[in-house]
Coordinates of C-alpha atoms in Angstrom, one line a residue:
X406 CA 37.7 -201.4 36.2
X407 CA 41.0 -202.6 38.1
X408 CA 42.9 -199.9 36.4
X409 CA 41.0 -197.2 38.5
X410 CA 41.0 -199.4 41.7
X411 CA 44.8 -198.5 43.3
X412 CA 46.5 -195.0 43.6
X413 CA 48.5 -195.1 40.6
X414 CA 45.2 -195.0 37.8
X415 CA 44.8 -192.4 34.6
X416 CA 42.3 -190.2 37.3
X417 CA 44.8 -189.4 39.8
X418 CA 47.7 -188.9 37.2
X419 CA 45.9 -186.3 35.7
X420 CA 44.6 -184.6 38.4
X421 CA 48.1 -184.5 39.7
X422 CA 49.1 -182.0 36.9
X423 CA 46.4 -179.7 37.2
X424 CA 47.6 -177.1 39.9
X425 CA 46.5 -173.1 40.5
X426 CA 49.2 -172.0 38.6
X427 CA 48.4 -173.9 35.4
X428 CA 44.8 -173.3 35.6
X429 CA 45.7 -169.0 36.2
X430 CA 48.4 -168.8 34.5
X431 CA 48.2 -166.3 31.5
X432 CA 49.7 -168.6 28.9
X433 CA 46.4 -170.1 29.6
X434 CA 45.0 -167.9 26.9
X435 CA 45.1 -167.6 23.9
X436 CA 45.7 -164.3 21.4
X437 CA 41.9 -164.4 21.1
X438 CA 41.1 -164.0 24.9
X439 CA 40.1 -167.6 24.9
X440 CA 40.9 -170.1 28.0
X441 CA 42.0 -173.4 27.0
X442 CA 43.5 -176.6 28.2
X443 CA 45.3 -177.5 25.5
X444 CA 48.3 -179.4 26.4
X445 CA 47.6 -179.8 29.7
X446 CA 47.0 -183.7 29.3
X447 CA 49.5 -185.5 28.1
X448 CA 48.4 -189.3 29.5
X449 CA 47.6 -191.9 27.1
X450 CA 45.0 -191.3 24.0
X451 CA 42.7 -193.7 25.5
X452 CA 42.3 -191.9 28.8
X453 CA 41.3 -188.0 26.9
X454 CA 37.8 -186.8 25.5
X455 CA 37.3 -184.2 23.2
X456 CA 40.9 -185.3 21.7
X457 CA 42.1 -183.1 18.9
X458 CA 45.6 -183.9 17.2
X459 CA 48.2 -185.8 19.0
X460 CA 45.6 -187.0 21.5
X461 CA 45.1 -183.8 23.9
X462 CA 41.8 -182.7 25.0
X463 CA 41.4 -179.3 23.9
X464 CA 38.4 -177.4 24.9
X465 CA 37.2 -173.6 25.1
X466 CA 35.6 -171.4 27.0
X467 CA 34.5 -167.3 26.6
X468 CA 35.9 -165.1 29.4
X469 CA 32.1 -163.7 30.4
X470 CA 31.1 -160.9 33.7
X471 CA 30.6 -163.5 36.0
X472 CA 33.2 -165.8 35.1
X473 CA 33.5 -168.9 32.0
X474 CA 31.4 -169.9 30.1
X475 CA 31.1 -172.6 27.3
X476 CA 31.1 -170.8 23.8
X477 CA 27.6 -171.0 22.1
X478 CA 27.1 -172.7 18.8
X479 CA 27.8 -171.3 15.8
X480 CA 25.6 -168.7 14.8
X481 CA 22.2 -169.5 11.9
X482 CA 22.5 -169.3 8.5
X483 CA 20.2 -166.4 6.9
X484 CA 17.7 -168.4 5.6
X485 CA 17.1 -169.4 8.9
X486 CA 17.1 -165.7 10.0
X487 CA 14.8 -164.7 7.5
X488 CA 12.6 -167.2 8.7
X489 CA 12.4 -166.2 11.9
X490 CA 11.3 -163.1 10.7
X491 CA 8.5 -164.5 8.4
X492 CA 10.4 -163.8 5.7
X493 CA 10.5 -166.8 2.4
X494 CA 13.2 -165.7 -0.4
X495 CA 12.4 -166.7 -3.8
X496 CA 15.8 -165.5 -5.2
X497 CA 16.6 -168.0 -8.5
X498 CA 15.0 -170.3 -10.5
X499 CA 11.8 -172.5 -9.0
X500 CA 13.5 -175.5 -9.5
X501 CA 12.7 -178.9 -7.4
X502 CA 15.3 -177.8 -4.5
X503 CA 14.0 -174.5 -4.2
X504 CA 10.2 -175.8 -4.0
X505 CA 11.1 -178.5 -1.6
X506 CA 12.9 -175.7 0.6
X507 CA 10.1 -172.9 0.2
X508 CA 7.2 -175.9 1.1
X509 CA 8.9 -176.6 3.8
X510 CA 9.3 -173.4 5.2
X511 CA 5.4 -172.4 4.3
X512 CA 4.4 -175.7 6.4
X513 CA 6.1 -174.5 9.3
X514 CA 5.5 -170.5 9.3
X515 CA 1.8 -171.4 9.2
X516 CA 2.0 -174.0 11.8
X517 CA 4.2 -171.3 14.4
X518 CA 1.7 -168.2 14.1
X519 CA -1.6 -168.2 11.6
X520 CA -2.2 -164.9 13.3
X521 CA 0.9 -163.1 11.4
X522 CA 1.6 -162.7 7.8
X523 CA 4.2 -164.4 5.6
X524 CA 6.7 -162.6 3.2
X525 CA 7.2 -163.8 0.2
X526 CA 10.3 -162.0 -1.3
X527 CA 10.5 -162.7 -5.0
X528 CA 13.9 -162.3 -7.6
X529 CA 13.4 -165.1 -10.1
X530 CA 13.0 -165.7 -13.5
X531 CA 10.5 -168.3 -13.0
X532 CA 11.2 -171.8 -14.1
X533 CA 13.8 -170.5 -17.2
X534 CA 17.3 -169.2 -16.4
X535 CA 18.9 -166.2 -18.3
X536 CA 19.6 -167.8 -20.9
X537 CA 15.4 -168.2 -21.7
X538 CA 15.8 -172.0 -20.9
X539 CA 13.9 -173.9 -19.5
X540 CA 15.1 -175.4 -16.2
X541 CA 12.5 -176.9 -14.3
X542 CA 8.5 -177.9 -14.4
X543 CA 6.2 -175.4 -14.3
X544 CA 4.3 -177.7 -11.6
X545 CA 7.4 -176.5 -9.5
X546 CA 5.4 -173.0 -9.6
X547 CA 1.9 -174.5 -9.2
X548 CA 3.4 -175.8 -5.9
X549 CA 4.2 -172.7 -4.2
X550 CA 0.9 -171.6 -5.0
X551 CA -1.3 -174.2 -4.0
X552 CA 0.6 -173.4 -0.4
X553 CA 0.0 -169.6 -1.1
X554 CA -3.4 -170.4 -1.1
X555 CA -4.0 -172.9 1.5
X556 CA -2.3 -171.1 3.9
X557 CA -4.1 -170.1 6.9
X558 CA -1.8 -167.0 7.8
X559 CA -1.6 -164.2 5.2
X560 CA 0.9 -163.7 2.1
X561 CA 2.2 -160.4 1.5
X562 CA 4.6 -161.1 -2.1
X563 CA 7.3 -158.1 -3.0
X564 CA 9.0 -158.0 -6.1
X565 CA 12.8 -157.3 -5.3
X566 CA 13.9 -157.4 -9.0
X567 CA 12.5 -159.3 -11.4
X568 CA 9.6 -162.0 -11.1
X569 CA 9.1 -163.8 -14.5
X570 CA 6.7 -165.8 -15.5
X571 CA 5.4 -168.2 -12.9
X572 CA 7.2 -166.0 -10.4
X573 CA 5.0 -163.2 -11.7
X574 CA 1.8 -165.6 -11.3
X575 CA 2.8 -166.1 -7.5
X576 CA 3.7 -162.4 -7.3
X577 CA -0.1 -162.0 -8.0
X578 CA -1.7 -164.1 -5.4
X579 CA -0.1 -162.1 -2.7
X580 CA -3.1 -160.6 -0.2
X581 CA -4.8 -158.3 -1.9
X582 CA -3.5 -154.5 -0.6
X583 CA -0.5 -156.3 0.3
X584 CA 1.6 -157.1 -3.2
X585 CA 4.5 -154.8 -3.5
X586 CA 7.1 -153.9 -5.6
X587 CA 10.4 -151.8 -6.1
X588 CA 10.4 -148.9 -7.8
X589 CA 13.3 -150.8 -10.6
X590 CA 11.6 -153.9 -10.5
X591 CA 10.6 -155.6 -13.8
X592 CA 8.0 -158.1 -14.0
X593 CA 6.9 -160.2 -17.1
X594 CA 4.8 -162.5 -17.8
X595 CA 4.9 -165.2 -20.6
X596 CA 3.0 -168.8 -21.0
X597 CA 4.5 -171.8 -20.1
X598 CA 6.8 -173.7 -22.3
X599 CA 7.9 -177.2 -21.8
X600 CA 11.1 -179.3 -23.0
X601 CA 12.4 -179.8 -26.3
X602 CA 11.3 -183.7 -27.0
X603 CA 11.6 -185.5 -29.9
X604 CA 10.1 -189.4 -30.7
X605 CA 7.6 -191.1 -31.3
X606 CA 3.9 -189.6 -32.0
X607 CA 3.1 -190.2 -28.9
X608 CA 5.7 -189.1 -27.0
X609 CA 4.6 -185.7 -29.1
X610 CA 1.2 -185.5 -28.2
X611 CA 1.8 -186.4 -24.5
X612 CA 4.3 -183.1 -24.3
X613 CA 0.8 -180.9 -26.0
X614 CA -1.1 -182.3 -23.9
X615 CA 1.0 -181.4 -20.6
X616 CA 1.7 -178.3 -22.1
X617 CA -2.1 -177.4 -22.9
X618 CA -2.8 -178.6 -19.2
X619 CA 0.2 -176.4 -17.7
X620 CA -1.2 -173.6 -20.2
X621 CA -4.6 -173.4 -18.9
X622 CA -3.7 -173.3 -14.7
X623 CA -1.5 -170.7 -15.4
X624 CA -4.2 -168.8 -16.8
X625 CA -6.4 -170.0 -13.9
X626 CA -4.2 -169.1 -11.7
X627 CA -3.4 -165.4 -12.8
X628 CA -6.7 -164.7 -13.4
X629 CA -7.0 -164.9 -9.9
X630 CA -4.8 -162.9 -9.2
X631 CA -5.2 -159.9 -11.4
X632 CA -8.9 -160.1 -11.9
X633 CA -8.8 -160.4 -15.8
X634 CA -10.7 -163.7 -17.6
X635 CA -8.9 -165.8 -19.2
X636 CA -9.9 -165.6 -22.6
X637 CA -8.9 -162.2 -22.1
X638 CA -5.4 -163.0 -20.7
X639 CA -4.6 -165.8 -23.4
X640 CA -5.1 -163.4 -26.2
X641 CA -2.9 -160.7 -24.3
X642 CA -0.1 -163.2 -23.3
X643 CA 0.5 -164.6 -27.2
X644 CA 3.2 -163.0 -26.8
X645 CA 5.9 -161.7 -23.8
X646 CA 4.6 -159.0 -21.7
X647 CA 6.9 -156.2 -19.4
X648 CA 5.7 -154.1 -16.6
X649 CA 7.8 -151.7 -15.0
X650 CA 6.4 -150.8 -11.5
X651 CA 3.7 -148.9 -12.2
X652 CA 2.5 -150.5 -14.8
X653 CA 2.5 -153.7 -13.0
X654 CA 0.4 -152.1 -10.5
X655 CA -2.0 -150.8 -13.2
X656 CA -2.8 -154.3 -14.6
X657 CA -3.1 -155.7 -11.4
X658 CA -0.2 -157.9 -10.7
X659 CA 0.4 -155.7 -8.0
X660 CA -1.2 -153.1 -5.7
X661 CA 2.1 -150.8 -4.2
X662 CA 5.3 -149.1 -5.4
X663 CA 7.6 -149.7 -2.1
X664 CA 9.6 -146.3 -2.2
X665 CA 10.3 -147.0 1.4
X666 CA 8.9 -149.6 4.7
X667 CA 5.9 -148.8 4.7
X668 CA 3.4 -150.1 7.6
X669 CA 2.7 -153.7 6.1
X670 CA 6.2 -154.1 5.7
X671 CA 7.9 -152.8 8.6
X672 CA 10.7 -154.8 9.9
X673 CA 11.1 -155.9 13.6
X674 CA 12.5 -153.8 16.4
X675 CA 14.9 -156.1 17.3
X676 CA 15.9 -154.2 20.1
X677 CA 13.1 -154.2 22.1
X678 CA 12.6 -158.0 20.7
X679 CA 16.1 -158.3 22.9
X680 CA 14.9 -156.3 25.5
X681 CA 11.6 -158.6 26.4
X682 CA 14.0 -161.4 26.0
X683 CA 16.3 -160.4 28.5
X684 CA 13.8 -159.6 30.8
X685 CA 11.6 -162.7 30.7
X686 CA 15.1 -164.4 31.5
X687 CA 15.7 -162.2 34.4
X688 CA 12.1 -163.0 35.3
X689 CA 12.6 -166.3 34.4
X690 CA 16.0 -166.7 37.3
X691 CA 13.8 -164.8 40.3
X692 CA 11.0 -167.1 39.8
X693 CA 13.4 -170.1 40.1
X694 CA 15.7 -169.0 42.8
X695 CA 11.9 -168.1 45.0
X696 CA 10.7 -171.7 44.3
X697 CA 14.1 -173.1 45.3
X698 CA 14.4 -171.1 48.5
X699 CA 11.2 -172.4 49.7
X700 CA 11.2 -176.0 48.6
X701 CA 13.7 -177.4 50.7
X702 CA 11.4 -180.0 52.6
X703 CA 11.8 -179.7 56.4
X704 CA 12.5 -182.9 58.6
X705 CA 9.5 -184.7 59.9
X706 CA 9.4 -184.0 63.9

């Protein structure tokens, strides 16, 4: 602390180079229209914050109406704007990531607003790839649709392109009235399959086993959804099945071709969303600057 005790300390050397001219000067700015103070500090390392390369504090501010401002951060990723507008994108393979992410984002759209519906958007080929591998557990799938179900706030699913297999299943537990798809869309479905094992016995009927087990919620779970029994589904699914749109609406998987936004589906209006905003902040500023022109306490007599 003696450092900053007599006249000669880092403070009063550095305010000692800031004058009006530096500080309006147009080489101030950059090509951008940004003010900075690069370069402007040139004392030891030690004695900067914020210090970019060669130890100078560099920092930036937006040339606004009433003056500078610090530059917000940088703007969300789309997931995270799809989110805000209820919307949950299946778009590959349900693989462990995905259903971590898609939990996740079901936990919290159903804790911020029961009262509004979630949109599922679906473009996967289920737990296989395009190759007709298998890349992930069909439990993966059961996941999502234990959340689809549990779910206080409603599910609206849209097929975007294709929804295979298990993707197909989740495509079917969408509200009822409320399961759309595009007019190109293609949906199949197909029983689960599980990974090539080799071994021991055992090892062998363990991987029957799990896949007579995966087998039978799958047809649990569909039957749900379209309304068919499940004998009546295992002897239609021996093998693959395709629906183009309107056929997928005639067996049930779905209940709307999506030829355009329609009601259920309408997106925000953005700009009025904008509009409230700004004037709850306005609102927001005269209801502070009232409260602080009449809390200034008054001396006692």
């Amino acid at each position: 602390m003696e450092m900053f005790m007599n006249d000669d300390n880092p403070y009063n050397r550095q305010s000692q180079k800031v004058t009006e001219e530096s500080v309006s000067a147009a080489r101030s700015y950059d090509e951008f229209g940004m003010y900075t103070l690069s370069g402007m500090h040139e004392g030891p390392a030690s004695y900067s914050m914020g210090m970019g390369m060669g130890g100078s504090m560099s920092m930036s501010m937006g040339r606004g109406g009433r003056g500078y401002r610090r530059m917000r951060s940088s703007a969300p990723d789309l997931p995270s704007l799809l989110l805000d507008s209820r919307i949950i994108f299946l778009g590959m393979p349900i693989v462990p990531a995905v259903t971590e992410l898609i939990a996740a984002q079901f936990l919290w759209l159903d804790y911020d607003d029961r009262t509004k519906p979630i949109y599922l958007y679906i473009n996967s080929t289920g737990t296989m790839d395009e190759n007709n591998e298998l890349v992930a557990s069909e439990t993966d799938a059961y996941a999502i649709a234990d959340f689809i179900n549990r779910s206080k706030s409603k599910v609206y699913t849209i097929n975007l392109s294709m929804a295979y297999g298990q993707a197909a299943m989740l495509l079917s537990l969408g509200v009822k009235g409320k399961r759309g798809v595009l007019p190109n869309s293609i949906t199949k479905l197909h029983l689960p399959k599980v990974h090539k094992s080799g071994g021991a016995a055992i090892d062998m009927w363990i991987k029957a086993k799990e896949l007579d087990t995966n087998t039978d919620y799958y047809l649990e779970l569909l039957s749900k959804g379209v309304g068919k029994p499940k004998e009546e589904l295992a002897e239609f699914l021996r093998g693959p099945r395709y629906f183009r749109a309107q056929e997928a609406l005639d067996y049930g998987l779905a209940d709307t071709i999506l030829h355009s936004l329609d009601g259920s589906f309408k997106p925000k209006d953005l700009t009025a969303q904008l509009a409230k905003a700004q004037a709850m902040r306005q609102s927001g500023k005269r209801a502070a600057a009232g409260a602080g022109r009449w809390s200034t306490p008054t001396a006692p007599r």
